C-alpha cells in the first residue's frame, strides 16, 4: 500500500464531505492525531477500520487501498448502451449506461453479457394494443426462473420484475423507435429476444367507401 496516495485520497474525501479531522476521528472512534498522520502519509488506517472508512465516504475498500478514484469518461451515448447487473447474493438488479464499478453485498458485480435466445429461452412476442405481449415456456420455479424482462430504447428503459409464482408471460409498453428486448434467466444469464416489426400506423381519417 502507498501510504502517501491513501493519505491524499482520505484528505480529499474528508474535505469533499466538509468534515474536519476531529469530526472524522469521532466517526471512526480514533484520535485526531491518527487522522492527521494518515493524511500526511505517515501511516495507514488499520485494516479493521477500512469498512467504516468505505461506508463513511461512499467508496469501495479496494479504492481506498489503491488510493485512487479514477473518473469515468462522460457518457454521451444513449440508453441502448445500458448494462445489467444482478447481485448473486440478494438478487438486486442494477443498471448502468457508462461503465464504472457497481457493488452489492460486498461484491464487485460484472455486467451480464447478452446472448441470442436459444431454444430453452425463446419467447413469443406479439402486439397487444400499445404493448408487447411476451410469452415463454421457461420454468418459473424458485431456483430457476426468469428474473426480469427489459425493453431498452433510445431514451427510456422499461423493466418488469418477474417472480417464480407468476406465469410465463409479461406485458411491456412499446417504445417509439423500437428498442431491444431482454429476458434474464436466474441460472443462465441474459438473453436478447428479437422484436417483430411494427406495422406503420397511418394518421387521418380512412376514406369512405361508397355504397353500392
CSV table of C-alpha atoms in Angstrom, one decimal:
chain,number,residue,atom,x,y,z
A,1,UNK,CA,0.0,0.0,0.0
A,2,UNK,CA,1.2,3.5,-0.8
A,3,UNK,CA,0.5,5.5,2.4
A,4,UNK,CA,1.1,8.8,0.6
A,5,UNK,CA,-1.6,8.1,-2.0
A,6,UNK,CA,-4.0,6.7,0.5
A,7,UNK,CA,-3.5,9.8,2.8
A,8,UNK,CA,-4.1,12.2,-0.1
A,9,UNK,CA,-7.3,10.4,-1.0
A,10,UNK,CA,-8.6,10.4,2.6
A,11,UNK,CA,-7.9,14.1,2.8
A,12,UNK,CA,-9.7,14.8,-0.4
A,13,UNK,CA,-12.7,12.7,0.6
A,14,UNK,CA,-12.9,14.4,4.0
A,15,UNK,CA,-12.8,17.8,2.5
A,16,UNK,CA,-15.4,16.8,-0.1
A,17,UNK,CA,-17.7,15.9,2.8
A,18,UNK,CA,-16.9,19.2,4.6
A,19,UNK,CA,-15.6,17.4,7.6
A,20,UNK,CA,-12.8,18.4,10.0
A,21,UNK,CA,-10.1,16.0,11.1
A,22,UNK,CA,-11.8,15.9,14.5
A,23,UNK,CA,-15.2,15.1,13.1
A,24,UNK,CA,-13.7,12.3,11.0
A,25,UNK,CA,-11.8,11.0,14.1
A,26,UNK,CA,-15.1,11.0,16.1
A,27,UNK,CA,-16.9,9.0,13.4
A,28,UNK,CA,-14.1,6.4,13.4
A,29,UNK,CA,-13.5,6.5,17.2
A,30,UNK,CA,-9.8,7.3,16.8
A,31,UNK,CA,-7.7,10.3,17.7
A,32,UNK,CA,-7.4,13.4,15.6
A,33,UNK,CA,-3.7,12.8,15.6
A,34,UNK,CA,-4.2,9.4,13.9
A,35,UNK,CA,-6.2,11.1,11.1
A,36,UNK,CA,-3.5,13.7,10.7
A,37,UNK,CA,-0.8,11.0,10.4
A,38,UNK,CA,-2.8,9.2,7.7
A,39,UNK,CA,-3.3,12.3,5.7
A,40,UNK,CA,0.4,13.1,5.8
A,41,UNK,CA,1.3,9.7,4.6
A,42,UNK,CA,2.9,8.7,7.8
A,43,UNK,CA,0.9,5.6,8.3
A,44,UNK,CA,-2.2,3.8,7.1
A,45,UNK,CA,-5.5,3.1,8.8
A,46,UNK,CA,-5.8,-0.3,10.5
A,47,UNK,CA,-7.4,-2.9,8.3
A,48,UNK,CA,-10.3,-3.2,10.8
A,49,UNK,CA,-11.2,0.5,10.0
A,50,UNK,CA,-11.4,0.1,6.2
A,51,UNK,CA,-15.1,-1.0,6.1
A,52,UNK,CA,-16.1,2.0,8.2
A,53,UNK,CA,-14.0,4.4,6.1
A,54,UNK,CA,-15.5,3.0,2.9
A,55,UNK,CA,-19.1,3.4,4.3
A,56,UNK,CA,-18.3,6.9,5.6
A,57,UNK,CA,-17.1,8.2,2.2
A,58,UNK,CA,-19.2,6.0,-0.1
A,59,UNK,CA,-16.2,4.3,-1.8
A,60,UNK,CA,-15.1,0.7,-2.1
A,61,UNK,CA,-12.4,-0.7,0.2
A,62,UNK,CA,-10.5,-1.6,-3.0
A,63,UNK,CA,-10.3,2.0,-4.0
A,64,UNK,CA,-9.2,3.1,-0.5
A,65,UNK,CA,-6.3,0.6,-0.7
A,66,UNK,CA,-5.2,1.8,-4.1
A,67,UNK,CA,-5.6,5.5,-3.1
A,68,UNK,CA,-7.2,6.3,-6.4
A,69,UNK,CA,-10.6,7.2,-7.7
A,70,UNK,CA,-10.2,7.4,-11.5
A,71,UNK,CA,-13.0,9.3,-13.2
A,72,UNK,CA,-15.1,7.5,-15.7
A,73,UNK,CA,-15.4,9.1,-19.2
A,74,UNK,CA,-18.5,11.2,-19.6
A,75,UNK,CA,-21.4,9.2,-21.0
A,76,UNK,CA,-22.6,10.8,-24.2
A,77,UNK,CA,-24.4,7.8,-25.7
A,78,UNK,CA,-28.0,6.6,-25.2
A,79,UNK,CA,-29.8,4.1,-23.1
A,80,UNK,CA,-29.2,1.4,-25.7
A,81,UNK,CA,-25.8,1.0,-24.1
A,82,UNK,CA,-27.4,0.0,-20.8
A,83,UNK,CA,-25.7,-2.8,-19.0
A,84,UNK,CA,-27.5,-5.0,-16.4
A,85,UNK,CA,-26.0,-6.3,-13.1
A,86,UNK,CA,-27.5,-8.8,-10.7
A,87,UNK,CA,-26.2,-9.5,-7.3
A,88,UNK,CA,-25.6,-13.3,-6.8
A,89,UNK,CA,-26.4,-13.0,-3.1
A,90,UNK,CA,-29.6,-10.9,-2.8
A,91,UNK,CA,-30.7,-10.8,-6.4
A,92,UNK,CA,-30.7,-7.0,-6.5
A,93,UNK,CA,-30.9,-5.6,-10.1
A,94,UNK,CA,-28.8,-2.6,-11.0
A,95,UNK,CA,-28.2,-0.9,-14.4
A,96,UNK,CA,-25.6,1.5,-15.7
A,97,UNK,CA,-25.0,3.3,-19.1
A,98,UNK,CA,-21.4,4.5,-18.7
A,99,UNK,CA,-19.4,1.7,-17.1
A,100,UNK,CA,-17.9,2.2,-13.7
A,101,UNK,CA,-17.8,-0.2,-10.7
A,102,UNK,CA,-21.0,-1.4,-9.1
A,103,UNK,CA,-21.0,-3.3,-5.8
A,104,UNK,CA,-23.7,-5.1,-3.8
A,105,UNK,CA,-23.4,-7.3,-0.6
A,106,UNK,CA,-19.7,-6.5,-0.6
A,107,UNK,CA,-19.1,-8.0,-4.1
A,108,UNK,CA,-18.0,-6.2,-7.2
A,109,UNK,CA,-20.5,-7.0,-9.9
A,110,UNK,CA,-19.8,-7.8,-13.5
A,111,UNK,CA,-22.2,-6.8,-16.3
A,112,UNK,CA,-24.4,-9.5,-17.8
A,113,UNK,CA,-23.4,-10.3,-21.3
A,114,UNK,CA,-26.5,-10.8,-23.5
A,115,UNK,CA,-26.7,-13.7,-25.9
A,116,UNK,CA,-29.1,-14.6,-28.7
A,117,UNK,CA,-32.0,-16.6,-27.2
A,118,UNK,CA,-31.7,-20.4,-27.6
A,119,UNK,CA,-34.5,-22.9,-27.7
A,120,UNK,CA,-34.6,-23.1,-23.8
A,121,UNK,CA,-35.0,-19.3,-23.6
A,122,UNK,CA,-37.1,-18.5,-26.6
A,123,UNK,CA,-40.2,-16.2,-26.3
A,124,UNK,CA,-43.1,-15.3,-28.5
A,125,UNK,CA,-43.7,-11.6,-28.9
A,126,UNK,CA,-47.0,-10.2,-30.1
A,127,UNK,CA,-48.6,-6.8,-30.2
A,128,UNK,CA,-51.4,-6.1,-27.8
A,129,UNK,CA,-52.8,-2.6,-28.3
A,130,UNK,CA,-49.8,-0.4,-27.5
A,131,UNK,CA,-47.9,-3.1,-25.6
A,132,UNK,CA,-45.6,-6.0,-26.4
A,133,UNK,CA,-47.2,-9.2,-25.0
A,134,UNK,CA,-44.4,-11.7,-24.3
A,135,UNK,CA,-44.9,-15.4,-23.5
A,136,UNK,CA,-42.3,-18.0,-22.8
A,137,UNK,CA,-42.2,-21.7,-21.7
A,138,UNK,CA,-39.3,-21.2,-19.4
A,139,UNK,CA,-39.7,-22.7,-15.9
A,140,UNK,CA,-40.8,-20.3,-13.2
A,141,UNK,CA,-39.6,-22.2,-10.2
A,142,UNK,CA,-38.0,-21.0,-7.0
A,143,UNK,CA,-34.4,-21.8,-8.0
A,144,UNK,CA,-34.8,-21.4,-11.8
A,145,UNK,CA,-36.9,-18.7,-13.3
A,146,UNK,CA,-36.9,-15.6,-15.5
A,147,UNK,CA,-35.8,-12.8,-13.2
A,148,UNK,CA,-36.9,-9.8,-15.3
A,149,UNK,CA,-37.8,-8.6,-18.8
A,150,UNK,CA,-36.4,-5.3,-20.0
A,151,UNK,CA,-37.0,-3.1,-23.1
A,152,UNK,CA,-34.2,-0.7,-23.8
A,153,UNK,CA,-34.8,2.3,-26.2
A,154,UNK,CA,-33.0,5.4,-27.1
A,155,UNK,CA,-34.3,7.4,-24.2
A,156,UNK,CA,-36.2,5.0,-22.0
A,157,UNK,CA,-35.6,1.8,-20.1
A,158,UNK,CA,-38.6,-0.3,-19.0
A,159,UNK,CA,-38.1,-3.2,-16.6
A,160,UNK,CA,-40.6,-5.7,-15.4
A,161,UNK,CA,-39.6,-7.8,-12.5
A,162,UNK,CA,-40.8,-11.4,-12.5
A,163,UNK,CA,-41.2,-13.9,-9.7
A,164,UNK,CA,-41.4,-17.7,-9.5
A,165,UNK,CA,-45.1,-17.7,-8.6
A,166,UNK,CA,-46.0,-15.8,-11.8
A,167,UNK,CA,-46.9,-17.4,-15.1
A,168,UNK,CA,-44.7,-17.4,-18.2
A,169,UNK,CA,-46.0,-14.1,-19.6
A,170,UNK,CA,-45.3,-10.4,-19.3
A,171,UNK,CA,-46.6,-7.2,-20.9
A,172,UNK,CA,-44.4,-4.2,-21.6
A,173,UNK,CA,-45.4,-0.9,-23.4
A,174,UNK,CA,-43.9,-0.4,-26.8
A,175,UNK,CA,-41.3,2.4,-27.3
A,176,UNK,CA,-41.2,4.8,-30.1
A,177,UNK,CA,-38.2,3.9,-32.3
A,178,UNK,CA,-38.3,0.3,-31.3
A,179,UNK,CA,-35.6,-1.0,-28.9
A,180,UNK,CA,-34.1,-4.2,-27.6
A,181,UNK,CA,-35.8,-6.7,-25.6
A,182,UNK,CA,-34.1,-8.9,-22.9
A,183,UNK,CA,-35.0,-11.7,-20.7
A,184,UNK,CA,-32.8,-12.7,-17.7
A,185,UNK,CA,-32.6,-16.3,-16.6
A,186,UNK,CA,-31.7,-16.8,-12.9
A,187,UNK,CA,-29.3,-19.6,-13.9
A,188,UNK,CA,-28.1,-19.0,-17.4
A,189,UNK,CA,-27.9,-15.2,-17.7
A,190,UNK,CA,-29.2,-12.6,-20.1
A,191,UNK,CA,-30.8,-13.3,-23.5
A,192,UNK,CA,-31.8,-10.9,-26.3
A,193,UNK,CA,-35.2,-11.5,-27.8
A,194,UNK,CA,-36.0,-10.4,-31.4
A,195,UNK,CA,-38.9,-8.0,-31.7
A,196,UNK,CA,-41.3,-8.3,-34.6
A,197,UNK,CA,-41.6,-5.4,-37.0
A,198,UNK,CA,-44.3,-2.9,-36.2
A,199,UNK,CA,-46.8,-2.2,-38.9
A,200,UNK,CA,-46.8,1.5,-39.8
A,201,UNK,CA,-49.8,3.4,-38.4
A,202,UNK,CA,-51.4,5.9,-40.7
A,203,UNK,CA,-52.9,9.1,-39.3
A,204,UNK,CA,-56.0,10.8,-40.5
A,205,UNK,CA,-59.4,9.5,-41.4
A,206,UNK,CA,-59.9,6.5,-43.6
A,207,UNK,CA,-61.5,7.2,-47.0
A,208,UNK,CA,-65.2,6.5,-47.1
A,209,UNK,CA,-66.4,3.5,-49.1
A,210,UNK,CA,-69.3,4.4,-51.4
A,211,UNK,CA,-72.5,2.4,-51.0
A,212,UNK,CA,-73.5,0.1,-53.8
